[in-house]
Amino acid sequence: MNTDELAFFTTPGPMTRLEAETGLPGDAAGLCAISQGLIVHEFLADQYGVQDVDARREEVENRSAAEMAARIRRLDPRGLAEPRPPALRMIGNCRHFSVLTVALLRRAGIPARARAGFAGYFGEGWVDHWIVERWDADAHRWKRTDAQLDERQTELFKIGFDPYDLPEGAFLTGGEAWLRCRSGLEDPERFGLGEMRGAWFVAGNVVRDLAALNKVELLPWDVWGMIDTPVDAGDPRAALVDEIAEAVTSGDLARCRRLYERDEVRVGRTVRSHRYQRDVHLV
């Protein structure tokens, strides 16, 4: 791995800046577990006895790690290394677990990046999901880590592998999923979330993953550029999605950064929150 690329993923981006924090563990596994004690997933809150999700739904609009940390401290002023009881955790989702974990790893000097894609371990088909990739210097490779999967979820979803080192094929990035669908190995209708599924959904995660590799990790329902008008397999713009998918799966960071300069995929100052049907100005 190129040392410049590792250095790039060690420094924070606009979504992963954090103030200095005391009491944090120095090892990657310990840092990856921290978010589990600070965030409760909005769709799994009942598993933790949290009943006021609807009243607190706006918490999922926290985009940056700094915003998350501020919200978490408003609920409980202790340091981030201290796990909270579920009722005092921020309401979030897989992307929040991943981005906060990436921020913590980068602050500790460990190269890390968030990946947008699909998990194959939550039931039938491939579910819209975010994970963390962290560089393991001893193994000399990127390890995929699902920072959301605590002991309760590991039991709930009958996870039979190490969440801190996902086996090959358990998670597909948006690019990996798109290339499988384009080659006929997978049916795009198996990819998505609830009733939202298909090639257009996969294409959106290809672009989101490209942005994340450029250290702009937005919410799953933020739309901009070509995501704002969904791309399906028959769309002329699918050729650009093909190119992006090949770049993000190749690990060629220079190519990913060049592609990200295109107006169709680069995140501007404003995105639209599809979930809340409003424009959001990014700081």
Short mmCIF file of C-alpha atoms in Angstrom, two decimals:
data_model
loop_
_atom_site.label_atom_id
_atom_site.label_comp_id
_atom_site.label_asym_id
_atom_site.label_seq_id
_atom_site.Cartn_x
_atom_site.Cartn_y
_atom_site.Cartn_z
CA MET A 1 0.00 0.00 0.00
CA ASN A 2 1.29 3.41 -0.98
CA THR A 3 2.34 5.43 2.09
CA ASP A 4 0.75 8.57 0.65
CA GLU A 5 -2.59 6.76 0.43
CA LEU A 6 -2.29 5.60 4.04
CA ALA A 7 -1.47 9.14 5.10
CA PHE A 8 -4.55 10.41 3.22
CA PHE A 9 -6.83 8.06 5.17
CA THR A 10 -5.16 8.93 8.47
CA THR A 11 -6.11 12.60 8.33
CA PRO A 12 -9.73 13.70 8.91
CA GLY A 13 -12.10 15.06 6.33
CA PRO A 14 -14.97 17.49 6.94
CA MET A 15 -17.15 14.75 8.44
CA THR A 16 -14.50 13.11 10.63
CA ARG A 17 -12.88 15.96 12.55
CA LEU A 18 -12.94 15.50 16.33
CA GLU A 19 -11.58 17.53 19.19
CA ALA A 20 -8.98 16.00 21.47
CA GLU A 21 -10.45 13.35 23.76
CA THR A 22 -8.88 11.73 26.81
CA GLY A 23 -9.27 8.17 28.02
CA LEU A 24 -9.63 6.56 24.61
CA PRO A 25 -8.09 3.12 24.00
CA GLY A 26 -5.06 3.00 21.76
CA ASP A 27 -5.89 -0.21 19.93
CA ALA A 28 -8.05 -0.46 16.81
CA ALA A 29 -10.46 -3.02 18.25
CA GLY A 30 -11.07 -0.90 21.34
CA LEU A 31 -11.72 2.19 19.23
CA CYS A 32 -14.06 0.28 16.91
CA ALA A 33 -16.19 -0.77 19.89
CA ILE A 34 -16.70 2.74 21.29
CA SER A 35 -19.59 3.77 19.04
CA GLN A 36 -21.60 0.76 20.22
CA GLY A 37 -21.87 2.38 23.63
CA LEU A 38 -22.77 5.81 22.24
CA ILE A 39 -25.31 5.14 19.46
CA VAL A 40 -28.46 3.06 19.20
CA HIS A 41 -29.75 2.15 15.74
CA GLU A 42 -33.10 3.75 15.00
CA PHE A 43 -34.51 0.51 13.55
CA LEU A 44 -33.21 -1.67 16.40
CA ALA A 45 -33.98 0.61 19.35
CA ASP A 46 -36.67 -1.72 20.69
CA GLN A 47 -34.01 -4.40 21.15
CA TYR A 48 -32.36 -2.06 23.66
CA GLY A 49 -35.53 -0.89 25.40
CA VAL A 50 -35.45 2.59 23.83
CA GLN A 51 -39.03 3.73 23.27
CA ASP A 52 -38.77 7.43 22.32
CA VAL A 53 -37.20 7.10 18.88
CA ASP A 54 -39.99 8.96 17.05
CA ALA A 55 -39.62 11.98 19.30
CA ARG A 56 -35.85 12.02 18.73
CA ARG A 57 -35.75 11.16 15.03
CA GLU A 58 -33.97 14.41 14.13
CA GLU A 59 -30.83 13.05 15.81
CA VAL A 60 -30.17 10.97 12.71
CA GLU A 61 -29.57 14.23 10.81
CA ASN A 62 -26.24 14.71 12.61
CA ARG A 63 -23.75 14.36 9.76
CA SER A 64 -20.29 15.05 11.16
CA ALA A 65 -18.50 13.24 13.96
CA ALA A 66 -18.21 16.59 15.76
CA GLU A 67 -22.00 17.04 15.63
CA MET A 68 -22.48 13.48 16.86
CA ALA A 69 -20.07 13.98 19.74
CA ALA A 70 -21.83 17.20 20.74
CA ARG A 71 -25.22 15.50 20.71
CA ILE A 72 -23.91 12.53 22.66
CA ARG A 73 -22.49 14.86 25.31
CA ARG A 74 -25.78 16.73 25.58
CA LEU A 75 -27.41 13.43 26.45
CA ASP A 76 -24.62 12.50 28.87
CA PRO A 77 -21.62 14.81 29.51
CA ARG A 78 -19.09 12.06 30.18
CA GLY A 79 -16.18 11.36 27.84
CA LEU A 80 -16.72 9.35 24.68
CA ALA A 81 -14.83 6.38 26.09
CA GLU A 82 -17.63 5.87 28.63
CA PRO A 83 -20.47 3.66 27.32
CA ARG A 84 -23.96 5.02 27.96
CA PRO A 85 -27.11 3.15 28.91
CA PRO A 86 -29.23 2.74 25.76
CA ALA A 87 -31.68 5.51 26.73
CA LEU A 88 -28.79 8.03 26.77
CA ARG A 89 -27.32 7.03 23.42
CA MET A 90 -27.76 9.06 20.26
CA ILE A 91 -30.30 7.76 17.76
CA GLY A 92 -28.41 6.87 14.59
CA ASN A 93 -27.85 4.22 11.96
CA CYS A 94 -25.05 2.20 10.39
CA ARG A 95 -23.53 5.26 8.77
CA HIS A 96 -23.24 7.03 12.16
CA PHE A 97 -21.51 4.02 13.73
CA SER A 98 -19.09 3.91 10.79
CA VAL A 99 -18.28 7.61 10.51
CA LEU A 100 -17.74 8.10 14.24
CA THR A 101 -15.50 5.03 14.30
CA VAL A 102 -13.49 6.29 11.32
CA ALA A 103 -13.06 9.64 13.09
CA LEU A 104 -11.77 7.92 16.23
CA LEU A 105 -9.36 5.72 14.28
CA ARG A 106 -7.99 8.64 12.28
CA ARG A 107 -7.51 10.68 15.43
CA ALA A 108 -5.44 7.79 16.81
CA GLY A 109 -3.29 7.74 13.66
CA ILE A 110 -4.84 4.58 12.21
CA PRO A 111 -5.74 4.79 8.50
CA ALA A 112 -9.49 4.25 8.13
CA ARG A 113 -12.32 4.89 5.70
CA ALA A 114 -16.08 4.43 5.62
CA ARG A 115 -17.59 2.30 2.85
CA ALA A 116 -21.13 2.50 1.49
CA GLY A 117 -22.63 -0.68 0.13
CA PHE A 118 -24.67 -3.71 1.10
CA ALA A 119 -24.53 -6.38 3.80
CA GLY A 120 -25.56 -9.96 3.14
CA TYR A 121 -25.99 -10.94 6.79
CA PHE A 122 -29.17 -9.18 7.88
CA GLY A 123 -31.61 -11.60 6.25
CA GLU A 124 -32.73 -12.17 2.68
CA GLY A 125 -30.93 -10.29 -0.06
CA TRP A 126 -28.43 -7.45 0.28
CA VAL A 127 -29.29 -4.68 2.73
CA ASP A 128 -28.16 -1.06 2.36
CA HIS A 129 -25.33 -0.68 4.88
CA TRP A 130 -22.13 1.14 5.85
CA ILE A 131 -18.99 -0.37 7.38
CA VAL A 132 -15.42 0.65 8.26
CA GLU A 133 -12.22 -0.35 6.54
CA ARG A 134 -9.14 0.03 8.72
CA TRP A 135 -5.54 -0.60 7.81
CA ASP A 136 -3.91 -3.44 9.76
CA ALA A 137 -0.17 -2.80 9.58
CA ASP A 138 0.71 -6.26 10.90
CA ALA A 139 -1.47 -8.06 8.37
CA HIS A 140 -0.61 -5.46 5.72
CA ARG A 141 -4.18 -5.24 4.47
CA TRP A 142 -7.44 -3.41 4.91
CA LYS A 143 -9.76 -5.13 7.37
CA ARG A 144 -13.48 -4.64 7.01
CA THR A 145 -15.19 -3.99 10.32
CA ASP A 146 -18.88 -3.66 11.12
CA ALA A 147 -18.76 -1.20 14.00
CA GLN A 148 -22.51 -1.57 14.57
CA LEU A 149 -22.51 -5.28 15.43
CA ASP A 150 -22.34 -5.54 19.22
CA GLU A 151 -23.00 -8.75 21.15
CA ARG A 152 -26.77 -8.28 21.08
CA GLN A 153 -26.90 -7.83 17.32
CA THR A 154 -24.43 -10.63 16.74
CA GLU A 155 -26.88 -12.92 18.51
CA LEU A 156 -29.98 -11.36 16.93
CA PHE A 157 -28.72 -11.77 13.36
CA LYS A 158 -26.96 -15.08 14.11
CA ILE A 159 -23.58 -13.71 13.02
CA GLY A 160 -21.08 -16.54 12.74
CA PHE A 161 -17.97 -14.51 11.93
CA ASP A 162 -15.76 -11.88 13.53
CA PRO A 163 -17.45 -8.46 13.05
CA TYR A 164 -14.03 -6.82 13.33
CA ASP A 165 -12.70 -8.77 10.33
CA LEU A 166 -15.55 -9.47 7.93
CA PRO A 167 -15.06 -12.48 5.67
CA GLU A 168 -14.78 -11.91 1.94
CA GLY A 169 -18.18 -11.47 0.34
CA ALA A 170 -20.11 -10.71 3.53
CA PHE A 171 -20.27 -7.03 2.57
CA LEU A 172 -20.20 -5.57 -0.93
CA THR A 173 -19.29 -1.97 -1.59
CA GLY A 174 -21.57 -0.11 -3.97
CA GLY A 175 -19.04 -0.65 -6.74
CA GLU A 176 -18.70 -4.36 -6.09
CA ALA A 177 -22.49 -4.74 -6.07
CA TRP A 178 -22.88 -2.76 -9.31
CA LEU A 179 -20.27 -4.83 -11.16
CA ARG A 180 -21.91 -8.06 -10.01
CA CYS A 181 -25.27 -6.85 -11.24
CA ARG A 182 -23.87 -5.65 -14.57
CA SER A 183 -22.20 -9.02 -15.16
CA GLY A 184 -25.40 -10.92 -14.37
CA LEU A 185 -24.01 -12.55 -11.22
CA GLU A 186 -26.60 -10.78 -9.04
CA ASP A 187 -30.15 -9.51 -9.49
CA PRO A 188 -30.27 -5.77 -8.70
CA GLU A 189 -33.72 -6.24 -7.17
CA ARG A 190 -32.00 -8.08 -4.30
CA PHE A 191 -30.19 -4.86 -3.30
CA GLY A 192 -31.75 -2.06 -1.29
CA LEU A 193 -33.77 -1.28 1.80
CA GLY A 194 -37.38 -2.29 2.25
CA GLU A 195 -39.31 -1.56 -0.92
CA MET A 196 -36.55 0.69 -2.27
CA ARG A 197 -34.36 -1.56 -4.39
CA GLY A 198 -32.96 -2.09 -7.82
CA ALA A 199 -30.16 -0.88 -10.10
CA TRP A 200 -30.89 2.79 -9.32
CA PHE A 201 -30.33 2.12 -5.61
CA VAL A 202 -27.06 0.31 -6.29
CA ALA A 203 -25.88 3.16 -8.53
CA GLY A 204 -26.54 5.63 -5.72
CA ASN A 205 -24.30 3.67 -3.38
CA VAL A 206 -21.56 3.59 -6.01
CA VAL A 207 -21.49 7.39 -5.95
CA ARG A 208 -21.82 7.56 -2.15
CA ASP A 209 -18.88 5.19 -1.80
CA LEU A 210 -16.79 7.31 -4.16
CA ALA A 211 -17.55 10.37 -2.03
CA ALA A 212 -16.64 8.44 1.13
CA LEU A 213 -13.30 7.44 -0.39
CA ASN A 214 -12.75 11.15 -0.92
CA LYS A 215 -13.53 11.68 2.79
CA VAL A 216 -17.01 13.12 2.27
CA GLU A 217 -19.26 10.62 4.08
CA LEU A 218 -22.85 11.80 3.79
CA LEU A 219 -26.11 10.40 5.09
CA PRO A 220 -27.69 7.52 3.17
CA TRP A 221 -30.62 9.73 2.11
CA ASP A 222 -28.56 12.76 1.07
CA VAL A 223 -28.83 13.25 -2.69
CA TRP A 224 -26.81 15.42 -5.05
CA GLY A 225 -25.65 15.44 -8.66
CA MET A 226 -26.53 12.28 -10.53
CA ILE A 227 -28.01 10.65 -7.40
CA ASP A 228 -30.76 13.27 -7.44
CA THR A 229 -32.10 11.74 -10.67
CA PRO A 230 -31.76 7.97 -10.23
CA VAL A 231 -29.66 6.01 -12.73
CA ASP A 232 -30.78 2.57 -13.84
CA ALA A 233 -28.98 0.01 -15.98
CA GLY A 234 -30.43 1.37 -19.24
CA ASP A 235 -29.50 4.99 -18.57
CA PRO A 236 -26.67 6.47 -20.70
CA ARG A 237 -25.10 7.66 -17.44
CA ALA A 238 -24.63 4.01 -16.44
CA ALA A 239 -21.31 4.13 -18.31
CA LEU A 240 -20.03 6.64 -15.76
CA VAL A 241 -21.26 4.41 -12.92
CA ASP A 242 -19.34 1.54 -14.57
CA GLU A 243 -16.18 3.66 -14.56
CA ILE A 244 -16.61 4.70 -10.94
CA ALA A 245 -17.36 1.12 -9.86
CA GLU A 246 -14.19 -0.13 -11.51
CA ALA A 247 -12.15 2.63 -9.86
CA VAL A 248 -13.45 2.11 -6.32
CA THR A 249 -13.00 -1.67 -6.53
CA SER A 250 -9.49 -1.40 -7.97
CA GLY A 251 -8.17 0.51 -4.96
CA ASP A 252 -6.70 3.17 -7.26
CA LEU A 253 -7.08 6.24 -5.04
CA ALA A 254 -5.64 8.64 -7.63
CA ARG A 255 -8.27 7.52 -10.13
CA CYS A 256 -11.01 7.82 -7.51
CA ARG A 257 -9.94 11.36 -6.73
CA ARG A 258 -9.90 12.32 -10.41
CA LEU A 259 -13.38 10.91 -10.96
CA TYR A 260 -14.65 12.75 -7.92
CA GLU A 261 -13.81 16.05 -9.59
CA ARG A 262 -16.63 15.51 -12.08
CA ASP A 263 -19.64 17.75 -11.52
CA GLU A 264 -22.04 14.80 -11.66
CA VAL A 265 -20.59 13.18 -8.55
CA ARG A 266 -18.80 15.83 -6.52
CA VAL A 267 -20.61 17.00 -3.38
CA GLY A 268 -21.30 20.73 -3.46
CA ARG A 269 -22.14 23.14 -0.69
CA THR A 270 -25.75 21.97 -0.58
CA VAL A 271 -27.37 18.53 -0.72
CA ARG A 272 -31.00 17.55 -0.55
CA SER A 273 -32.22 15.38 2.31
CA HIS A 274 -34.51 12.98 0.46
CA ARG A 275 -35.84 11.66 3.75
CA TYR A 276 -36.95 15.08 5.00
CA GLN A 277 -37.46 16.75 1.60
CA ARG A 278 -35.35 19.79 2.36
CA ASP A 279 -32.07 21.31 1.24
CA VAL A 280 -29.15 21.12 3.65
CA HIS A 281 -26.17 23.48 3.60
CA LEU A 282 -22.95 21.62 4.41
CA VAL A 283 -20.52 23.41 6.70
#
